[in-house]
Tab-separated table of C-alpha atoms in Angstrom:
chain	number	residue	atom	x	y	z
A	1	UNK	CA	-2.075	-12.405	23.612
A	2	UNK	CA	-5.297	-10.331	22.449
A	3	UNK	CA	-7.842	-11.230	24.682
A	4	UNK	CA	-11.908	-11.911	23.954
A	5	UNK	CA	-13.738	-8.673	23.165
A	6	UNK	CA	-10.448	-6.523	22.602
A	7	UNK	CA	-9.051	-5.042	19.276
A	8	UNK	CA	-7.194	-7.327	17.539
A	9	UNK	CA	-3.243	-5.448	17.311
A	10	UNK	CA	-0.110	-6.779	15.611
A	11	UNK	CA	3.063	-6.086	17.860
A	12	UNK	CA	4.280	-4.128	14.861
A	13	UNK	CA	1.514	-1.088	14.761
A	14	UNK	CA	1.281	-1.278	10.608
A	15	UNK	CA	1.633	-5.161	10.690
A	16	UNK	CA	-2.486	-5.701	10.284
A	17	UNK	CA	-1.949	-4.353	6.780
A	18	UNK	CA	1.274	-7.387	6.427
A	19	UNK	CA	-1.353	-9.118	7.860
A	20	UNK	CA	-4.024	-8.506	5.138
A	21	UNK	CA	-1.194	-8.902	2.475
A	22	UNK	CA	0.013	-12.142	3.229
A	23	UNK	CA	-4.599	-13.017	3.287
A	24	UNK	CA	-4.509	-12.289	-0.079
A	25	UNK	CA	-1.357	-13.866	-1.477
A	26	UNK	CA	-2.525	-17.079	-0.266
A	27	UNK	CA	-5.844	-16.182	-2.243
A	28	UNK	CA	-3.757	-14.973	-5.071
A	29	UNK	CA	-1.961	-18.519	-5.090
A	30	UNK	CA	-5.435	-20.239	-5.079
A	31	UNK	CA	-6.287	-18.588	-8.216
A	32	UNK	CA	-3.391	-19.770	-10.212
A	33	UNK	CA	-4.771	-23.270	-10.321
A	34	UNK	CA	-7.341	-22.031	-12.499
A	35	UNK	CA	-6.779	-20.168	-16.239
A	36	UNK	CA	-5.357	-16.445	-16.072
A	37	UNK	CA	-9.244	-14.835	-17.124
A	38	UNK	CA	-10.840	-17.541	-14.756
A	39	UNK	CA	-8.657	-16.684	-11.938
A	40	UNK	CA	-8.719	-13.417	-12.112
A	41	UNK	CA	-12.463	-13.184	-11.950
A	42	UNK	CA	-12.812	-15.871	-9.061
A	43	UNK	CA	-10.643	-13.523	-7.531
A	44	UNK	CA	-11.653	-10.355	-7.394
A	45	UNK	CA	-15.228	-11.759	-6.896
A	46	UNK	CA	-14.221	-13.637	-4.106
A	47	UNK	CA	-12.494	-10.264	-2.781
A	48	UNK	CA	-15.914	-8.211	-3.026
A	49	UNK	CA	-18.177	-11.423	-1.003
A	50	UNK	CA	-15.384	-10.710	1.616
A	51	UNK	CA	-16.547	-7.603	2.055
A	52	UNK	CA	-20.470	-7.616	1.331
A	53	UNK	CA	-20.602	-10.232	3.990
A	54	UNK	CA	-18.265	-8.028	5.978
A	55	UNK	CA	-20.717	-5.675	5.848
A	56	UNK	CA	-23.180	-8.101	7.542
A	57	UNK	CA	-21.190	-8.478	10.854
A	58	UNK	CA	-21.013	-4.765	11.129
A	59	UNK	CA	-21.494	-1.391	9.137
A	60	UNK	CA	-18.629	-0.633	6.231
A	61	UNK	CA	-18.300	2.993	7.740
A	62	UNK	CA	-16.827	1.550	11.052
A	63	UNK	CA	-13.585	1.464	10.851
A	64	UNK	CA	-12.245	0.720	14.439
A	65	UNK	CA	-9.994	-2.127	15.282
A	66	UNK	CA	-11.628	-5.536	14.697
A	67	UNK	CA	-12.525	-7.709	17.027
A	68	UNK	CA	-12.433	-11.103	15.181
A	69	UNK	CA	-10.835	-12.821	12.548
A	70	UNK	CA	-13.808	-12.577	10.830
A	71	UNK	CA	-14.281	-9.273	10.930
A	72	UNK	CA	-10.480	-8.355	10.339
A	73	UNK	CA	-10.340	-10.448	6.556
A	74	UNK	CA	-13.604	-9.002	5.514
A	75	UNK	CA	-12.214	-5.568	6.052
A	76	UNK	CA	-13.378	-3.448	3.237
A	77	UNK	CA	-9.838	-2.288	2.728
A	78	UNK	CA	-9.764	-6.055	1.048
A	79	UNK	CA	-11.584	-3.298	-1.941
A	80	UNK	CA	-7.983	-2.324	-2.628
A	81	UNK	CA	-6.795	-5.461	-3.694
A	82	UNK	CA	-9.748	-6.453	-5.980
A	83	UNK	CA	-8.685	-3.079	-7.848
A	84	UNK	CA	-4.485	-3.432	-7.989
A	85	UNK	CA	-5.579	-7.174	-9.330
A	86	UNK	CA	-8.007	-4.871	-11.840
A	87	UNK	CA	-5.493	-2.415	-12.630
A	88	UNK	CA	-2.844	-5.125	-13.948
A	89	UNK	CA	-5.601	-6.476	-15.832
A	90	UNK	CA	-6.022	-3.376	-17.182
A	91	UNK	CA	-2.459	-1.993	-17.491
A	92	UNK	CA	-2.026	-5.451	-19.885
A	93	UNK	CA	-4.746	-4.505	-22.116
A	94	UNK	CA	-3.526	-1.043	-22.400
A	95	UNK	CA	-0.067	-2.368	-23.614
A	96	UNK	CA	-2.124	-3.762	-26.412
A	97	UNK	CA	-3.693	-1.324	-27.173
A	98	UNK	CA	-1.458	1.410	-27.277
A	99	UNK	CA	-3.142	3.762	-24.702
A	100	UNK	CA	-0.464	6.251	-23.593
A	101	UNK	CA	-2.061	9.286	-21.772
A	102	UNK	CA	-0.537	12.909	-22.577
A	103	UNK	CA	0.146	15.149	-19.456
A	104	UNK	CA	-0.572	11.915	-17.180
A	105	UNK	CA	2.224	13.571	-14.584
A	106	UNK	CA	0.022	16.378	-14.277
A	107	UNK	CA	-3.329	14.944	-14.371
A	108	UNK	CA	-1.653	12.440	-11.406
A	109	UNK	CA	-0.523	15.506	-9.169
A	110	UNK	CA	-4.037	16.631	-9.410
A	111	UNK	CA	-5.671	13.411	-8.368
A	112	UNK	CA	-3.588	13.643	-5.536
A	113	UNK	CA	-4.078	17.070	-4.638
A	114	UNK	CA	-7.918	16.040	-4.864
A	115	UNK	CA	-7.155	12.763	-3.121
A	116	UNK	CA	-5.442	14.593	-0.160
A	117	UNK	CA	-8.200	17.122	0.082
A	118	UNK	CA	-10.843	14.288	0.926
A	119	UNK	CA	-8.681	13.048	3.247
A	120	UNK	CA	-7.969	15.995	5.233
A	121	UNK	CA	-12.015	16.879	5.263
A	122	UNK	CA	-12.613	13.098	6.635
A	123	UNK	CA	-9.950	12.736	8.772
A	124	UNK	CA	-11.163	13.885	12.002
A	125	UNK	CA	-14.703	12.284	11.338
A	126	UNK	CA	-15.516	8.636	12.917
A	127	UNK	CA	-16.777	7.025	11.335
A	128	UNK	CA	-15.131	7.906	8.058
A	129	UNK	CA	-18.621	7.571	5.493
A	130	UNK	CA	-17.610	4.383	3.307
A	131	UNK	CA	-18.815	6.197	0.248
A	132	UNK	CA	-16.420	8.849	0.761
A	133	UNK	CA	-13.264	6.322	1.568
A	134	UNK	CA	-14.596	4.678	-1.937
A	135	UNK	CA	-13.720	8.234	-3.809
A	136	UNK	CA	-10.587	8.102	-1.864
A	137	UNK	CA	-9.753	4.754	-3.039
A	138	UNK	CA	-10.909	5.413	-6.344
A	139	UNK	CA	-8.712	8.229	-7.196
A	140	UNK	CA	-5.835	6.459	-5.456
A	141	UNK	CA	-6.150	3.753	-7.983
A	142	UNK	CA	-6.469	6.489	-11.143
A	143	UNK	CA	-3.306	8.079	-9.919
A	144	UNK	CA	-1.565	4.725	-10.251
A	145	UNK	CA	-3.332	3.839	-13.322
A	146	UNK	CA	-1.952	6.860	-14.787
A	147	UNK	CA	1.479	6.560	-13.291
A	148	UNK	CA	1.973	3.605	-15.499
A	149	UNK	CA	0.337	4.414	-18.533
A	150	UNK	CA	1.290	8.047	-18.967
A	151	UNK	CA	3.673	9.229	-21.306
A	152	UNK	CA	7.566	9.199	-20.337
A	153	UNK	CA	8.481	12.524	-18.610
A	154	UNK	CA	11.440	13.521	-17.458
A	155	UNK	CA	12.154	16.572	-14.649
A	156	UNK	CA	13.777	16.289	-11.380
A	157	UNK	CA	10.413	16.306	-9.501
A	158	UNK	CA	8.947	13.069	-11.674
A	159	UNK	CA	12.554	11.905	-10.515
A	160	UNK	CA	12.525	12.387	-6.652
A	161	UNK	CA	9.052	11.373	-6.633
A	162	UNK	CA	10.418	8.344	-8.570
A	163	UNK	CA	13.028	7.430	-6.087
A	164	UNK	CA	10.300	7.847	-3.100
A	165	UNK	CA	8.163	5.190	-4.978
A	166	UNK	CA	11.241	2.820	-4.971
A	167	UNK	CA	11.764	3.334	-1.184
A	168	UNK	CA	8.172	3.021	-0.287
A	169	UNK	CA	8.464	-0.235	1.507
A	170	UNK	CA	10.832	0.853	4.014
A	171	UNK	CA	8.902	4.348	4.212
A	172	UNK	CA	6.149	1.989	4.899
A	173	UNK	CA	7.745	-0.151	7.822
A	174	UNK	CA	9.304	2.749	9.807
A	175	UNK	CA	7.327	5.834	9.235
A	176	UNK	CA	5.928	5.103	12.700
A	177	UNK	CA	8.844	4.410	14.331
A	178	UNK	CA	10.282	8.274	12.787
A	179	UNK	CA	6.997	9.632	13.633
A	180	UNK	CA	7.237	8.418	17.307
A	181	UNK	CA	11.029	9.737	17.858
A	182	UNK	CA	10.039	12.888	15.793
A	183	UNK	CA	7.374	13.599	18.407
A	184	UNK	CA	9.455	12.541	21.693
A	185	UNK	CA	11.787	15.405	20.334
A	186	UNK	CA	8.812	17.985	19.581
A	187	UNK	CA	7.446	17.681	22.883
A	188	UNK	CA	10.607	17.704	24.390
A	189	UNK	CA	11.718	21.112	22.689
A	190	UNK	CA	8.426	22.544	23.256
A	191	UNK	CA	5.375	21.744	25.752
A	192	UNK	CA	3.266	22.982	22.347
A	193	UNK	CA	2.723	20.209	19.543
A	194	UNK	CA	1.091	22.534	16.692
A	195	UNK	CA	-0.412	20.099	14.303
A	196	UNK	CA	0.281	21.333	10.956
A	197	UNK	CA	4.046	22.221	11.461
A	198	UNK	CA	4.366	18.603	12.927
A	199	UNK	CA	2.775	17.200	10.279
A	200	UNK	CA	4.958	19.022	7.846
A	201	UNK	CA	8.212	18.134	9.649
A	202	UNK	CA	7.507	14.343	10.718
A	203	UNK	CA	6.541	13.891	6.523
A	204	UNK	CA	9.804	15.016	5.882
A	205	UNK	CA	11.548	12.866	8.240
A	206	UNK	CA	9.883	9.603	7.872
A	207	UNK	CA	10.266	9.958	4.170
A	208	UNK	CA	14.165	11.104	4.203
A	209	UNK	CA	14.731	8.221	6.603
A	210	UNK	CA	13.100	5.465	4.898
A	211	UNK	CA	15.026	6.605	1.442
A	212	UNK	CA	18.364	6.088	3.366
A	213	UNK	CA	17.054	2.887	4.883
A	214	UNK	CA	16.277	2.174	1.271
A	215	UNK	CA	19.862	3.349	-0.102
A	216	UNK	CA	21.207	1.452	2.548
A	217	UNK	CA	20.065	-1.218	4.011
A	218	UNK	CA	16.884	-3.036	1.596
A	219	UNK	CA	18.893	-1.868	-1.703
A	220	UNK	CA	22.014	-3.883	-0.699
A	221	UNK	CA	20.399	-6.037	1.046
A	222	UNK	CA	18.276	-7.712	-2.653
A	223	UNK	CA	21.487	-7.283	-4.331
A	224	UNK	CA	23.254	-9.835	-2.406
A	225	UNK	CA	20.115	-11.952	-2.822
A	226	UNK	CA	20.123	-11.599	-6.008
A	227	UNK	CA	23.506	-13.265	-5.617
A	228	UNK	CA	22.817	-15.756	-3.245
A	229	UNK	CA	19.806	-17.241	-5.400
A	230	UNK	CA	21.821	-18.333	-8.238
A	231	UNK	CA	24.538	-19.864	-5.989
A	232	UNK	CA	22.224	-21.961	-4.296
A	233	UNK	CA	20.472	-23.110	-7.425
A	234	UNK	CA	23.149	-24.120	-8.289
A	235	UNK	CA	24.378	-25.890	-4.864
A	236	UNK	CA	21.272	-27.429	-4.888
A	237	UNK	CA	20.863	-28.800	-8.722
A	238	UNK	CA	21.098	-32.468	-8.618
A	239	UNK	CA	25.015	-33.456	-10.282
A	240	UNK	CA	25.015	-35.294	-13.306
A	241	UNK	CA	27.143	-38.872	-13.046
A	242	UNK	CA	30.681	-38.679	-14.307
C-alpha cells in the first residue's frame, strides 16, 4: 500500500495509464445520459477543468509521479482524451463531407518523424515544458487524424505498420516486461549498455513480441468471445411458454 507523501504506483508499471482509462470511461458513460452534441461538449469541457484546476495544485510542466488522487485525475495527459473524443467528432463530419486527404501516408510518416524529433530533444529535460508536450500531442493527434481520413494505400510498409496498429494493445501491456528481459541479457553479454543500439534492439523486440502475443494469444482469445457472447445470450434469453 502507497503510503502518505509517496508516488502513487500501480503494481503493473503502465497500469496508471489503465488507470486513467477506466477515469474516463466512467466519464464517457456519464455523458451518454445527455444528447450526442450535448455530451460531447460536457465532456471534453469537463476534461479541460480537470486539468486547468490541475494546474492549480501544481505546475503542468511537472510531470513526476503524483502524489494524490487529485493530482493523478487532473493529469494533463487527461488533454489526450478531450482530443480522441474531438477527433471522432471530427472523423464523423469528415465522412460527410467527403474529405479524403491525398498522400496522407506520407504526410503521416512526416508528422512522426517531426513528432519523434521533439521527443528525443525533450526527453532528457525535467521538467518536460508543457507547451512543448502540447506540440507533441498535437501532431500525435494529426497523424491519427490523417491515418483515418487519408486516401486508401496499399504497400507492404502501410501493411506491417497496419498489423503493428492491430497489436498495439499487447505491445502496450508487455513492452516493459521485453524491455526489462532485453536489458538483463544486454548487461549480461556486456558490462557496456550503449544507449542508442539498445534502444534500437529492445524496439524491435518489444514490438515482434507483442505481434506474436497478438497472433497468439489476444487474437484467439476475442474470437472465442466472440463465440461465447452469442451462446450465452442465448442461455440467458428468457424461454417462451410451450
Amino acid at each position: 500500500m502507497t503510503q502518505i507523501g509517496e508516488p502513487l504506483r500501480p503494481i503493473l508499471g503502465v497500469g496508471w495509464t489503465l488507470n486513467l482509462e477506466m477515469f474516463f470511461y466512467a466519464l464517457f458513460t456519464v455523458s451518454l445520459l445527455f444528447s450526442r452534441r450535448s455530451g460531447t461538449v460536457l465532456l471534453v469541457s469537463f476534461l479541460v477543468l480537470l486539468v486547468v484546476a490541475g494546474g492549480l495544485m501544481r505546475s503542468l510542466d511537472d510531470t513526476s509521479d503524483p502524489l494524490t488522487v487529485a493530482t493523478f485525475l487532473t493529469n494533463p495527459i487527461l488533454l489526450l482524451f478531450a482530443a480522441g473524443v474531438v477527433l471522432g467528432t471530427a472523423i464523423d463530419l469528415s465522412e460527410r463531407w467527403a474529405f479524403p486527404v491525398p498522400f496522407g501516408a506520407a504526410f503521416s510518416i512526416g508528422l512522426t518523424a517531426g513528432a519523434i524529433a521533439v521527443f528525443v530533444a525533450w526527453v532528457d529535460e525535467a521538467p518536460w515544458p508543457f507547451g512543448w508536450q502540447i506540440v507533441f500531442w498535437a501532431l500525435c493527434v494529426a497523424i491519427v487524424f490523417l491515418a483515418l481520413v487519408a486516401e486508401e494505400y496499399r504497400s507492404w510498409p502501410i501493411a506491417v505498420v497496419e498489423r503493428l496498429g492491430d497489436a498495439s494493445y499487447s505491445i502496450y501491456l508487455f513492452h516493459f516486461l521485453v524491455i526489462a528481459a532485453v536489458g538483463r541479457v544486454w548487461l549480461t553479454a556486456s558490462d557496456r549498455m550503449a544507449e542508442w543500439p539498445f534502444i534500437a534492439v529492445a524496439f524491435v523486440a518489444a514490438s515482434v513480441a507483442g505481434l506474436l502475443i497478438h497472433l497468439w494469444v489476444e487474437r484467439p482469445l476475442l474470437l472465442t468471445l466472440r463465440h461465447v457472447r452469442p451462446a450465452l445470450s442465448r442461455m440467458l434469453a428468457p424461454q417462451s411458454p410451450g
